[in-house]
CSV table of C-alpha atoms in Angstrom, one decimal:
chain,number,residue,atom,x,y,z
A,1,UNK,CA,0.0,0.0,0.0
A,2,UNK,CA,2.7,2.4,1.0
A,3,UNK,CA,4.6,2.0,-2.3
A,4,UNK,CA,1.4,2.6,-4.3
A,5,UNK,CA,0.8,5.9,-2.4
A,6,UNK,CA,4.4,7.0,-2.9
A,7,UNK,CA,3.9,6.6,-6.6
A,8,UNK,CA,1.0,9.0,-6.7
A,9,UNK,CA,2.2,11.6,-4.2
A,10,UNK,CA,3.4,14.9,-5.7
A,11,UNK,CA,4.6,18.3,-4.5
A,12,UNK,CA,1.8,20.7,-3.6
A,13,UNK,CA,2.2,23.1,-6.5
A,14,UNK,CA,0.1,24.7,-9.2
A,15,UNK,CA,1.2,22.3,-11.9
A,16,UNK,CA,0.3,19.1,-10.0
A,17,UNK,CA,-3.0,20.6,-9.0
A,18,UNK,CA,-3.9,21.4,-12.6
A,19,UNK,CA,-3.1,17.8,-13.6
A,20,UNK,CA,-6.1,16.7,-11.5
A,21,UNK,CA,-8.6,18.5,-13.8
A,22,UNK,CA,-9.5,18.3,-17.5
A,23,UNK,CA,-9.6,22.1,-17.5
A,24,UNK,CA,-9.0,24.7,-14.7
A,25,UNK,CA,-12.0,24.9,-12.4
A,26,UNK,CA,-13.8,28.1,-12.2
A,27,UNK,CA,-14.1,27.7,-8.4
A,28,UNK,CA,-11.0,25.9,-7.0
A,29,UNK,CA,-11.3,25.3,-3.3
A,30,UNK,CA,-8.7,24.2,-0.7
A,31,UNK,CA,-10.1,22.9,2.6
A,32,UNK,CA,-8.6,22.5,6.0
A,33,UNK,CA,-9.7,20.1,8.8
A,34,UNK,CA,-9.4,22.7,11.6
A,35,UNK,CA,-8.8,26.4,12.1
A,36,UNK,CA,-6.2,28.4,14.0
A,37,UNK,CA,-3.0,26.8,12.6
A,38,UNK,CA,-0.7,28.9,10.5
A,39,UNK,CA,1.2,26.1,8.7
A,40,UNK,CA,-1.6,25.1,6.4
A,41,UNK,CA,-2.3,28.8,5.7
A,42,UNK,CA,1.3,29.3,4.7
A,43,UNK,CA,1.0,26.3,2.3
A,44,UNK,CA,-2.2,27.9,1.0
A,45,UNK,CA,-0.4,31.2,0.4
A,46,UNK,CA,2.4,29.5,-1.6
A,47,UNK,CA,-0.1,27.5,-3.7
A,48,UNK,CA,-2.5,30.4,-4.3
A,49,UNK,CA,0.4,32.6,-5.3
A,50,UNK,CA,1.4,30.1,-8.0
A,51,UNK,CA,-2.2,29.7,-9.2
A,52,UNK,CA,-2.6,33.5,-9.5
A,53,UNK,CA,0.7,34.0,-11.3
A,54,UNK,CA,0.7,30.9,-13.5
A,55,UNK,CA,-3.0,30.0,-14.1
A,56,UNK,CA,-4.6,33.5,-14.0
A,57,UNK,CA,-6.9,33.2,-11.0
A,58,UNK,CA,-7.8,36.7,-9.8
A,59,UNK,CA,-10.0,36.3,-6.7
A,60,UNK,CA,-9.0,34.8,-3.3
A,61,UNK,CA,-11.8,34.1,-0.9
A,62,UNK,CA,-11.4,33.0,2.7
A,63,UNK,CA,-13.8,31.9,5.4
A,64,UNK,CA,-14.3,35.4,6.9
A,65,UNK,CA,-17.0,38.1,7.1
A,66,UNK,CA,-18.0,39.1,3.5
A,67,UNK,CA,-18.8,42.7,4.5
A,68,UNK,CA,-15.7,43.3,6.5
A,69,UNK,CA,-13.6,41.8,3.7
A,70,UNK,CA,-14.5,44.7,1.5
A,71,UNK,CA,-11.9,46.7,3.6
A,72,UNK,CA,-9.2,44.2,2.8
A,73,UNK,CA,-10.2,44.2,-0.9
A,74,UNK,CA,-9.9,48.0,-1.0
A,75,UNK,CA,-6.5,47.9,0.6
A,76,UNK,CA,-5.0,45.2,-1.7
A,77,UNK,CA,-6.4,46.9,-4.8
A,78,UNK,CA,-6.0,50.6,-4.1
A,79,UNK,CA,-3.9,50.9,-1.0
A,80,UNK,CA,-6.8,52.5,0.9
A,81,UNK,CA,-6.3,52.4,4.6
A,82,UNK,CA,-3.4,50.5,6.0
A,83,UNK,CA,-2.3,46.9,6.5
A,84,UNK,CA,-3.0,47.2,10.2
A,85,UNK,CA,-6.6,48.4,9.5
A,86,UNK,CA,-7.2,45.7,6.9
A,87,UNK,CA,-6.1,43.0,9.3
A,88,UNK,CA,-7.8,44.5,12.4
A,89,UNK,CA,-11.2,45.3,10.8
A,90,UNK,CA,-11.3,43.3,7.6
A,91,UNK,CA,-11.3,39.8,9.1
A,92,UNK,CA,-13.7,38.1,11.4
A,93,UNK,CA,-13.2,35.1,13.8
A,94,UNK,CA,-9.9,36.6,14.9
A,95,UNK,CA,-8.2,35.7,11.6
A,96,UNK,CA,-6.6,39.0,11.3
A,97,UNK,CA,-4.1,38.0,14.0
A,98,UNK,CA,-2.7,35.2,11.9
A,99,UNK,CA,0.8,35.8,10.6
A,100,UNK,CA,0.0,33.8,7.5
A,101,UNK,CA,-3.0,36.0,6.7
A,102,UNK,CA,-0.8,39.0,7.2
A,103,UNK,CA,1.6,37.5,4.6
A,104,UNK,CA,-1.3,36.9,2.2
A,105,UNK,CA,-2.6,40.4,2.4
A,106,UNK,CA,0.9,41.9,2.0
A,107,UNK,CA,1.6,39.8,-1.0
A,108,UNK,CA,-1.7,40.7,-2.7
A,109,UNK,CA,-1.0,44.4,-2.2
A,110,UNK,CA,2.5,44.0,-3.7
A,111,UNK,CA,1.2,41.9,-6.6
A,112,UNK,CA,-1.4,44.6,-7.5
A,113,UNK,CA,0.9,47.6,-7.1
A,114,UNK,CA,1.1,49.2,-10.6
A,115,UNK,CA,-1.2,46.7,-12.3
A,116,UNK,CA,-4.4,47.8,-14.1
A,117,UNK,CA,-7.6,47.1,-12.3
A,118,UNK,CA,-8.5,44.4,-14.8
A,119,UNK,CA,-5.4,42.3,-13.9
A,120,UNK,CA,-5.5,42.8,-10.1
A,121,UNK,CA,-6.1,39.9,-7.7
A,122,UNK,CA,-9.1,40.6,-5.5
A,123,UNK,CA,-9.8,39.6,-1.9
A,124,UNK,CA,-13.3,38.4,-0.7
A,125,UNK,CA,-14.8,37.2,2.5
A,126,UNK,CA,-16.8,34.0,2.0
A,127,UNK,CA,-18.7,33.9,5.3
A,128,UNK,CA,-21.7,35.9,6.4
A,129,UNK,CA,-21.3,38.6,9.2
A,130,UNK,CA,-21.5,35.8,11.8
A,131,UNK,CA,-19.5,34.9,14.8
A,132,UNK,CA,-19.8,31.8,17.0
A,133,UNK,CA,-21.4,33.9,19.7
A,134,UNK,CA,-23.7,36.1,17.7
A,135,UNK,CA,-24.9,37.3,14.3
A,136,UNK,CA,-24.7,40.9,13.1
A,137,UNK,CA,-27.6,43.4,12.9
A,138,UNK,CA,-29.0,43.6,9.4
A,139,UNK,CA,-28.9,47.4,9.7
A,140,UNK,CA,-25.7,48.1,7.7
A,141,UNK,CA,-26.7,46.0,4.7
A,142,UNK,CA,-30.4,46.7,4.7
A,143,UNK,CA,-30.0,50.5,4.9
A,144,UNK,CA,-27.3,50.4,2.2
A,145,UNK,CA,-29.7,48.6,-0.1
A,146,UNK,CA,-32.5,51.0,0.6
A,147,UNK,CA,-30.3,54.1,0.2
A,148,UNK,CA,-29.2,52.9,-3.3
A,149,UNK,CA,-32.7,52.3,-4.4
A,150,UNK,CA,-33.9,55.6,-3.0
A,151,UNK,CA,-31.1,57.4,-5.0
A,152,UNK,CA,-31.8,55.6,-8.4
A,153,UNK,CA,-35.4,54.3,-8.5
A,154,UNK,CA,-38.7,56.1,-8.4
A,155,UNK,CA,-39.4,56.5,-4.6
A,156,UNK,CA,-43.0,55.6,-5.1
A,157,UNK,CA,-41.8,52.0,-5.9
A,158,UNK,CA,-40.0,51.7,-2.5
A,159,UNK,CA,-41.9,49.5,0.0
A,160,UNK,CA,-41.0,51.7,2.9
A,161,UNK,CA,-39.1,54.7,4.0
A,162,UNK,CA,-35.7,54.9,5.7
A,163,UNK,CA,-37.4,56.0,8.9
A,164,UNK,CA,-39.6,52.9,8.9
A,165,UNK,CA,-36.5,50.7,8.6
A,166,UNK,CA,-34.8,52.5,11.4
A,167,UNK,CA,-37.8,52.1,13.6
A,168,UNK,CA,-38.2,48.4,12.9
A,169,UNK,CA,-34.5,47.7,13.3
A,170,UNK,CA,-34.3,49.4,16.7
A,171,UNK,CA,-31.1,49.2,18.8
A,172,UNK,CA,-28.4,47.0,17.3
A,173,UNK,CA,-27.7,45.3,20.5
A,174,UNK,CA,-31.0,43.5,20.4
A,175,UNK,CA,-29.8,41.7,17.3
A,176,UNK,CA,-26.3,40.9,18.6
A,177,UNK,CA,-27.2,39.6,22.1
A,178,UNK,CA,-24.9,36.6,22.6
A,179,UNK,CA,-27.5,34.9,24.7
A,180,UNK,CA,-29.6,34.3,21.6
A,181,UNK,CA,-27.1,31.8,20.2
A,182,UNK,CA,-28.0,29.2,22.8
A,183,UNK,CA,-31.4,30.5,24.0
A,184,UNK,CA,-34.0,31.0,21.2
A,185,UNK,CA,-36.1,33.0,23.6
A,186,UNK,CA,-33.4,35.7,23.8
A,187,UNK,CA,-33.5,36.2,20.0
A,188,UNK,CA,-35.6,39.0,18.4
A,189,UNK,CA,-35.6,37.1,15.1
A,190,UNK,CA,-39.3,36.2,15.3
A,191,UNK,CA,-40.6,39.5,16.7
A,192,UNK,CA,-43.3,41.4,14.8
A,193,UNK,CA,-40.6,43.9,13.7
A,194,UNK,CA,-38.3,41.2,12.4
A,195,UNK,CA,-41.1,39.5,10.5
A,196,UNK,CA,-42.0,42.8,8.8
A,197,UNK,CA,-38.3,43.4,8.1
A,198,UNK,CA,-38.0,40.1,6.3
A,199,UNK,CA,-40.9,41.0,4.0
A,200,UNK,CA,-39.4,44.4,3.3
A,201,UNK,CA,-35.9,43.0,2.7
A,202,UNK,CA,-37.5,40.6,0.2
A,203,UNK,CA,-39.3,43.4,-1.5
A,204,UNK,CA,-36.2,45.6,-1.6
A,205,UNK,CA,-34.1,42.8,-3.1
A,206,UNK,CA,-36.8,42.1,-5.7
A,207,UNK,CA,-36.9,45.7,-6.7
A,208,UNK,CA,-33.1,45.8,-7.0
A,209,UNK,CA,-33.2,42.8,-9.3
A,210,UNK,CA,-36.1,44.2,-11.3
A,211,UNK,CA,-34.2,47.5,-11.9
A,212,UNK,CA,-30.9,45.8,-12.8
A,213,UNK,CA,-30.9,47.1,-16.4
A,214,UNK,CA,-31.0,50.7,-15.1
A,215,UNK,CA,-28.8,50.2,-12.1
A,216,UNK,CA,-25.9,48.7,-14.1
A,217,UNK,CA,-25.9,51.9,-16.2
A,218,UNK,CA,-25.9,54.4,-13.3
A,219,UNK,CA,-23.7,52.5,-10.9
A,220,UNK,CA,-20.0,51.7,-11.3
A,221,UNK,CA,-19.5,47.9,-11.4
A,222,UNK,CA,-17.9,47.9,-8.0
A,223,UNK,CA,-20.8,49.8,-6.4
A,224,UNK,CA,-23.3,47.6,-8.1
A,225,UNK,CA,-21.6,44.4,-6.8
A,226,UNK,CA,-21.4,45.9,-3.3
A,227,UNK,CA,-25.1,46.7,-3.2
A,228,UNK,CA,-26.0,43.3,-4.6
A,229,UNK,CA,-23.9,41.8,-1.8
A,230,UNK,CA,-25.7,44.0,0.7
A,231,UNK,CA,-29.1,42.7,-0.6
A,232,UNK,CA,-28.1,39.0,-0.3
A,233,UNK,CA,-26.5,39.6,3.1
A,234,UNK,CA,-29.5,41.5,4.6
A,235,UNK,CA,-31.9,38.8,3.5
A,236,UNK,CA,-29.5,36.0,4.7
A,237,UNK,CA,-29.1,37.7,8.1
A,238,UNK,CA,-32.8,38.1,8.6
A,239,UNK,CA,-33.3,34.4,7.8
A,240,UNK,CA,-30.5,33.5,10.2
A,241,UNK,CA,-32.0,35.6,13.0
A,242,UNK,CA,-35.4,34.0,12.3
A,243,UNK,CA,-33.6,30.6,12.7
A,244,UNK,CA,-32.0,31.7,16.0
A,245,UNK,CA,-35.4,32.2,17.5
A,246,UNK,CA,-36.5,28.6,16.5
A,247,UNK,CA,-37.1,26.5,19.6
A,248,UNK,CA,-37.3,23.2,17.7
A,249,UNK,CA,-34.7,20.4,17.8
A,250,UNK,CA,-33.7,21.2,14.2
A,251,UNK,CA,-32.6,24.7,15.2
A,252,UNK,CA,-28.8,24.2,15.0
A,253,UNK,CA,-29.0,22.2,11.8
A,254,UNK,CA,-31.1,24.9,10.2
A,255,UNK,CA,-28.6,27.6,11.3
A,256,UNK,CA,-25.7,25.6,9.9
A,257,UNK,CA,-27.5,25.2,6.6
A,258,UNK,CA,-28.4,28.9,6.4
A,259,UNK,CA,-24.8,29.9,7.0
A,260,UNK,CA,-23.6,27.6,4.2
A,261,UNK,CA,-26.3,28.8,1.9
A,262,UNK,CA,-25.0,32.4,2.4
A,263,UNK,CA,-21.5,31.1,1.6
A,264,UNK,CA,-22.7,29.3,-1.6
A,265,UNK,CA,-24.5,32.5,-2.8
A,266,UNK,CA,-21.3,34.5,-2.2
A,267,UNK,CA,-19.2,32.0,-4.2
A,268,UNK,CA,-21.6,31.8,-7.1
A,269,UNK,CA,-21.6,35.6,-7.3
A,270,UNK,CA,-17.8,35.8,-7.2
A,271,UNK,CA,-17.6,33.1,-9.9
A,272,UNK,CA,-19.6,35.3,-12.3
A,273,UNK,CA,-16.7,37.8,-12.1
A,274,UNK,CA,-14.1,35.2,-12.9
A,275,UNK,CA,-12.1,32.2,-11.6
A,276,UNK,CA,-12.0,32.0,-7.8
A,277,UNK,CA,-9.6,30.4,-5.3
A,278,UNK,CA,-11.2,29.6,-2.0
A,279,UNK,CA,-9.9,28.5,1.4
A,280,UNK,CA,-12.2,27.4,4.2
A,281,UNK,CA,-13.0,24.4,6.5
A,282,UNK,CA,-13.3,21.0,4.7
A,283,UNK,CA,-16.9,20.7,6.0
A,284,UNK,CA,-17.9,23.9,4.2
A,285,UNK,CA,-16.3,23.0,0.8
A,286,UNK,CA,-16.9,19.2,0.5
A,287,UNK,CA,-19.4,18.0,-2.1
A,288,UNK,CA,-21.2,15.8,0.5
A,289,UNK,CA,-23.7,16.7,3.1
A,290,UNK,CA,-22.0,17.9,6.2
A,291,UNK,CA,-22.5,16.5,9.7
A,292,UNK,CA,-21.3,17.2,13.3
A,293,UNK,CA,-22.4,16.8,16.9
A,294,UNK,CA,-23.3,20.0,18.8
A,295,UNK,CA,-25.0,20.2,22.1
A,296,UNK,CA,-25.2,16.4,22.2
A,297,UNK,CA,-27.2,16.4,19.0
A,298,UNK,CA,-26.2,15.1,15.5
A,299,UNK,CA,-26.6,17.8,12.9
A,300,UNK,CA,-26.7,17.5,9.1
A,301,UNK,CA,-26.9,20.2,6.4
A,302,UNK,CA,-25.9,20.7,2.8
A,303,UNK,CA,-22.5,22.3,2.6
A,304,UNK,CA,-21.6,25.4,0.5
A,305,UNK,CA,-19.5,23.1,-1.6
A,306,UNK,CA,-22.3,20.7,-2.3
A,307,UNK,CA,-24.6,23.7,-3.3
A,308,UNK,CA,-22.0,25.3,-5.6
A,309,UNK,CA,-21.1,21.9,-7.1
A,310,UNK,CA,-24.7,21.3,-7.9
A,311,UNK,CA,-24.7,24.5,-10.0
A,312,UNK,CA,-21.2,24.4,-11.5
A,313,UNK,CA,-20.5,20.7,-11.9
A,314,UNK,CA,-17.0,20.1,-13.4
A,315,UNK,CA,-16.2,23.8,-12.9
A,316,UNK,CA,-16.0,23.2,-9.2
A,317,UNK,CA,-12.9,21.7,-7.7
A,318,UNK,CA,-12.2,20.5,-4.2
A,319,UNK,CA,-8.9,19.8,-2.6
A,320,UNK,CA,-9.2,18.5,1.0
A,321,UNK,CA,-6.4,18.8,3.5
A,322,UNK,CA,-5.6,16.0,6.0
A,323,UNK,CA,-3.3,16.2,9.0
A,324,UNK,CA,-1.1,13.4,10.3
A,325,UNK,CA,-0.4,14.9,13.7
A,326,UNK,CA,-1.4,18.1,15.4
A,327,UNK,CA,0.2,17.3,18.7
A,328,UNK,CA,-0.5,20.6,20.5
A,329,UNK,CA,-4.2,19.8,20.1
A,330,UNK,CA,-3.8,16.2,21.1
A,331,UNK,CA,-3.9,14.8,17.6
A,332,UNK,CA,-1.2,12.1,17.8
A,333,UNK,CA,0.0,9.6,15.2
A,334,UNK,CA,-3.1,8.3,13.3
A,335,UNK,CA,-4.3,4.7,13.5
A,336,UNK,CA,-3.1,2.6,10.6
A,337,UNK,CA,-6.7,1.7,9.6
A,338,UNK,CA,-7.6,5.4,8.9
A,339,UNK,CA,-7.1,7.5,5.7
A,340,UNK,CA,-4.6,9.7,7.6
A,341,UNK,CA,-2.8,6.6,8.9
A,342,UNK,CA,-2.4,5.2,5.4
A,343,UNK,CA,-0.9,8.5,4.2
A,344,UNK,CA,1.2,8.8,7.4
A,345,UNK,CA,2.8,5.5,6.7
A,346,UNK,CA,4.2,6.5,3.3
A,347,UNK,CA,6.5,9.0,4.9
A,348,UNK,CA,6.3,12.3,2.9
A,349,UNK,CA,6.1,15.4,5.0
A,350,UNK,CA,3.7,17.3,2.7
A,351,UNK,CA,2.2,16.1,-0.6
A,352,UNK,CA,-0.7,16.2,-3.0
A,353,UNK,CA,-2.4,12.9,-3.9
A,354,UNK,CA,-5.0,12.3,-6.6
A,355,UNK,CA,-8.0,11.2,-4.6
A,356,UNK,CA,-9.1,8.6,-7.2
A,357,UNK,CA,-5.6,7.2,-7.3
A,358,UNK,CA,-5.6,7.1,-3.6
A,359,UNK,CA,-8.8,5.2,-3.4
A,360,UNK,CA,-7.4,2.7,-5.9
A,361,UNK,CA,-4.2,2.3,-3.9
A,362,UNK,CA,-6.1,1.8,-0.6
A,363,UNK,CA,-8.3,-0.9,-2.2
A,364,UNK,CA,-10.8,-2.7,0.0
A,365,UNK,CA,-12.1,-3.3,2.6
A,366,UNK,CA,-12.4,0.5,3.2
A,367,UNK,CA,-10.7,2.3,6.0
A,368,UNK,CA,-12.6,3.7,9.0
A,369,UNK,CA,-12.9,7.4,9.7
A,370,UNK,CA,-10.5,8.7,12.3
A,371,UNK,CA,-12.0,9.7,15.6
A,372,UNK,CA,-11.8,13.5,16.2
A,373,UNK,CA,-10.1,14.2,19.5
A,374,UNK,CA,-11.6,17.7,19.9
A,375,UNK,CA,-14.4,19.9,18.6
A,376,UNK,CA,-13.5,21.7,15.4
A,377,UNK,CA,-11.1,19.1,14.0
A,378,UNK,CA,-12.7,17.0,11.2
A,379,UNK,CA,-10.7,14.0,9.9
A,380,UNK,CA,-11.5,13.0,6.3
A,381,UNK,CA,-14.1,10.4,5.6
A,382,UNK,CA,-12.6,7.7,3.3
A,383,UNK,CA,-16.1,7.1,1.9
A,384,UNK,CA,-16.0,10.6,0.4
A,385,UNK,CA,-12.8,10.0,-1.7
A,386,UNK,CA,-14.8,9.6,-4.8
A,387,UNK,CA,-16.1,13.1,-4.5
A,388,UNK,CA,-12.8,14.8,-3.7
A,389,UNK,CA,-10.4,15.8,-6.5
A,390,UNK,CA,-7.2,15.8,-4.5
A,391,UNK,CA,-5.9,15.3,-0.9
A,392,UNK,CA,-3.2,17.7,0.5
A,393,UNK,CA,-1.5,15.8,3.3
A,394,UNK,CA,0.6,17.5,6.0
A,395,UNK,CA,2.4,14.8,8.1
A,396,UNK,CA,3.3,16.7,11.2
A,397,UNK,CA,1.7,20.1,11.7
A,398,UNK,CA,3.5,22.5,14.1
A,399,UNK,CA,1.7,24.8,16.4
A,400,UNK,CA,3.3,27.9,14.9
């Protein structure tokens, strides 16, 4: 088995990635099995840099707040603001503190310096304005959408005034109360005001779509894309807050699905602009239904990758990352009868393996899925190899 795997293991570089596909995917994704480790992010940086320089990819999307990410995009394309501001305010989930993300943003800014806008590499946040403890108020996105329509569409067509939106939104802290993540009764997502806002957001989004032929002539492309993002995000946030107020046992699964649906919508919109490189957790990017246990309950939801793959087919590519050891998190040498164990045995430190070739080398009976030692780490499921294009294996992952 080990010799077979050695024969199909290659360096993690653009050329070996492209050999996995008949043609370059429009959306090429690289997953990771857990967050908070810089070594796989540095590998991502090197690979994405090659794919930008050699294969013409011009958007890099990461699992971070899509609205905050606009600050990073402005910095890397125009130099607006500063690197410190881009990292401090342009990333969610604490990702701006990562040295590898700092390196990514600095490289993107240097690559773009002096290039025409049409040849610049863009940055995008993939996630909604969501944190583990709370979801953002829909105020910023909903009012931006309303303001654009008020400026460019007959005001008689608007379903409400700005004052009405402000009244219904109320104080922002009623939306961002961290107690609502675990206690549906603490959420305002099913209040009378929230229900009315959902209808108004839908009406405003529909009006924006109906007036697209006019709006694309009066708005610069960047402004149009931004308002379109605001429309999607406002509607998605209101759905998410509605889900947070759900007292049923399916609440957490529904929230997970809504989050990934927002990610999928973001990816599909980015793909309209051109080829996209994406980095996020494996569970968001896989072609299969995602699952996990939270609060003692098993959850299942369709991942962003499965949703995008259903739309794009062969234009969607998925590279999954697997770790051998992550000792500072208690992930020791993998058992021999797991996918990670089979890869660990062949000895290469870091490599890319064709998933179909790996499945053939492993043969049958199939391997079992490695048990996760802590929440947030997701070993690969050998049963999913047929729906993965390539596996990036990192043998021993250091803490820093």
